mmCIF file of C-alpha atoms in Angstrom:
data_model
loop_
_atom_site.group_PDB
_atom_site.id
_atom_site.type_symbol
_atom_site.label_atom_id
_atom_site.label_comp_id
_atom_site.label_asym_id
_atom_site.label_seq_id
_atom_site.Cartn_x
_atom_site.Cartn_y
_atom_site.Cartn_z
ATOM 1 C CA MET A 429 -6.480 7.425 -1.175
ATOM 2 C CA HIS A 430 -6.480 6.539 2.467
ATOM 3 C CA VAL A 431 -9.065 4.999 4.593
ATOM 4 C CA THR A 432 -9.132 3.991 8.305
ATOM 5 C CA VAL A 433 -10.587 0.677 9.180
ATOM 6 C CA HIS A 434 -11.822 -0.190 12.666
ATOM 7 C CA TYR A 435 -12.516 -3.798 13.635
ATOM 8 C CA LEU A 436 -14.876 -4.917 16.246
ATOM 9 C CA ALA A 437 -15.720 -8.231 17.906
ATOM 10 C CA GLN A 438 -14.443 -11.479 16.217
ATOM 11 C CA ILE A 439 -13.113 -9.740 13.116
ATOM 12 C CA LYS A 440 -10.823 -7.696 15.406
ATOM 13 C CA ARG A 441 -9.170 -10.899 16.640
ATOM 14 C CA ALA A 442 -8.929 -12.275 13.082
ATOM 15 C CA ALA A 443 -7.314 -8.963 11.895
ATOM 16 C CA GLY A 444 -4.790 -8.979 14.781
ATOM 17 C CA CYS A 445 -5.411 -5.236 15.445
ATOM 18 C CA GLY A 446 -8.218 -2.773 16.337
ATOM 19 C CA SER A 447 -7.643 -0.496 13.422
ATOM 20 C CA GLU A 448 -5.375 0.380 10.568
ATOM 21 C CA ILE A 449 -4.894 2.954 7.938
ATOM 22 C CA ILE A 450 -4.778 1.622 4.380
ATOM 23 C CA GLU A 451 -3.855 3.119 1.113
ATOM 24 C CA THR A 452 -6.174 1.873 -1.575
ATOM 25 C CA LEU A 453 -7.497 2.715 -5.088
ATOM 26 C CA PRO A 454 -10.735 4.612 -5.483
ATOM 27 C CA GLY A 455 -13.742 2.247 -5.632
ATOM 28 C CA THR A 456 -16.646 0.727 -3.819
ATOM 29 C CA LEU A 457 -16.662 -0.702 -0.383
ATOM 30 C CA ARG A 458 -16.880 -4.202 -1.941
ATOM 31 C CA ASP A 459 -13.622 -3.470 -3.922
ATOM 32 C CA PHE A 460 -11.883 -2.292 -0.749
ATOM 33 C CA LEU A 461 -12.977 -5.354 1.304
ATOM 34 C CA ARG A 462 -11.484 -7.634 -1.363
ATOM 35 C CA THR A 463 -8.236 -5.656 -1.239
ATOM 36 C CA LEU A 464 -8.380 -5.827 2.555
ATOM 37 C CA ALA A 465 -8.875 -9.579 2.555
ATOM 38 C CA ASP A 466 -5.802 -9.954 0.399
ATOM 39 C CA ARG A 467 -3.739 -8.091 3.011
ATOM 40 C CA HIS A 468 -4.538 -10.631 5.756
ATOM 41 C CA ASP A 469 -4.384 -14.347 6.302
ATOM 42 C CA SER A 470 -6.906 -16.949 5.136
ATOM 43 C CA SER A 471 -8.871 -16.978 8.434
ATOM 44 C CA PHE A 472 -9.489 -13.207 8.126
ATOM 45 C CA ARG A 473 -10.464 -13.651 4.444
ATOM 46 C CA ALA A 474 -12.876 -16.468 5.295
ATOM 47 C CA MET A 475 -14.487 -14.254 7.959
ATOM 48 C CA LEU A 476 -14.794 -11.224 5.658
ATOM 49 C CA LEU A 477 -15.740 -12.841 2.239
ATOM 50 C CA ASP A 478 -17.899 -15.739 1.190
ATOM 51 C CA ASN A 479 -16.656 -18.390 -1.357
ATOM 52 C CA SER A 480 -17.678 -16.184 -4.218
ATOM 53 C CA GLY A 481 -15.676 -13.274 -3.027
ATOM 54 C CA GLU A 482 -18.698 -11.216 -1.833
ATOM 55 C CA PRO A 483 -18.718 -9.624 1.625
ATOM 56 C CA ARG A 484 -20.485 -11.816 4.186
ATOM 57 C CA LYS A 485 -24.013 -10.888 4.846
ATOM 58 C CA SER A 486 -23.546 -11.602 8.588
ATOM 59 C CA LEU A 487 -21.173 -8.685 8.846
ATOM 60 C CA LEU A 488 -22.205 -5.000 9.402
ATOM 61 C CA PHE A 489 -20.288 -2.277 7.627
ATOM 62 C CA PHE A 490 -20.423 1.443 8.476
ATOM 63 C CA VAL A 491 -18.738 4.423 6.777
ATOM 64 C CA GLY A 492 -18.616 7.201 9.299
ATOM 65 C CA ASP A 493 -21.801 6.905 11.273
ATOM 66 C CA GLU A 494 -23.889 5.404 8.431
ATOM 67 C CA HIS A 495 -24.608 1.811 7.671
ATOM 68 C CA ALA A 496 -23.018 1.043 4.309
ATOM 69 C CA GLU A 497 -23.844 -1.394 1.571
ATOM 70 C CA PRO A 498 -21.007 -3.011 -0.420
ATOM 71 C CA ALA A 499 -21.898 -0.883 -3.522
ATOM 72 C CA ARG A 500 -21.147 2.452 -1.658
ATOM 73 C CA GLN A 501 -18.379 4.533 -3.244
ATOM 74 C CA LEU A 502 -15.585 5.257 -0.824
ATOM 75 C CA GLN A 503 -13.879 8.672 -0.435
ATOM 76 C CA ASP A 504 -10.409 9.683 0.632
ATOM 77 C CA GLY A 505 -10.340 9.825 4.396
ATOM 78 C CA ASP A 506 -13.339 7.656 4.996
ATOM 79 C CA ALA A 507 -13.535 5.711 8.305
ATOM 80 C CA ILE A 508 -14.907 2.180 7.905
ATOM 81 C CA MET A 509 -16.084 0.104 10.817
ATOM 82 C CA ILE A 510 -16.519 -3.716 10.431
ATOM 83 C CA LEU A 511 -18.583 -5.446 13.010
ATOM 84 C CA ALA A 512 -19.295 -9.183 13.331
ATOM 85 C CA PRO A 513 -22.418 -9.389 15.436
ATOM 86 C CA MET A 514 -22.355 -11.778 18.359
ATOM 87 C CA ALA A 515 -25.136 -14.023 19.440
ATOM 88 C CA GLY A 516 -25.632 -15.352 22.918
ATOM 89 C CA GLY A 517 -28.035 -15.758 25.682
#
């Protein structure tokens, strides 16, 4: 199946692109994020996953227009947005 990933904020810099289309096996968002981490360098992986391989709780994930938890099942053609919120004052 194919999914489109859109990166925003710091994760976009780490990915080196704003979006990409990725062919992946059916599974959960968590499964996909682990696959995605394997496709990029260690700095991207460290930003995306914690030391136990779980998606970082500081990141926001959306599938389509809906906030998505890591256990969500993905469908062919889904559009995923990954956002690393910024703090500032």
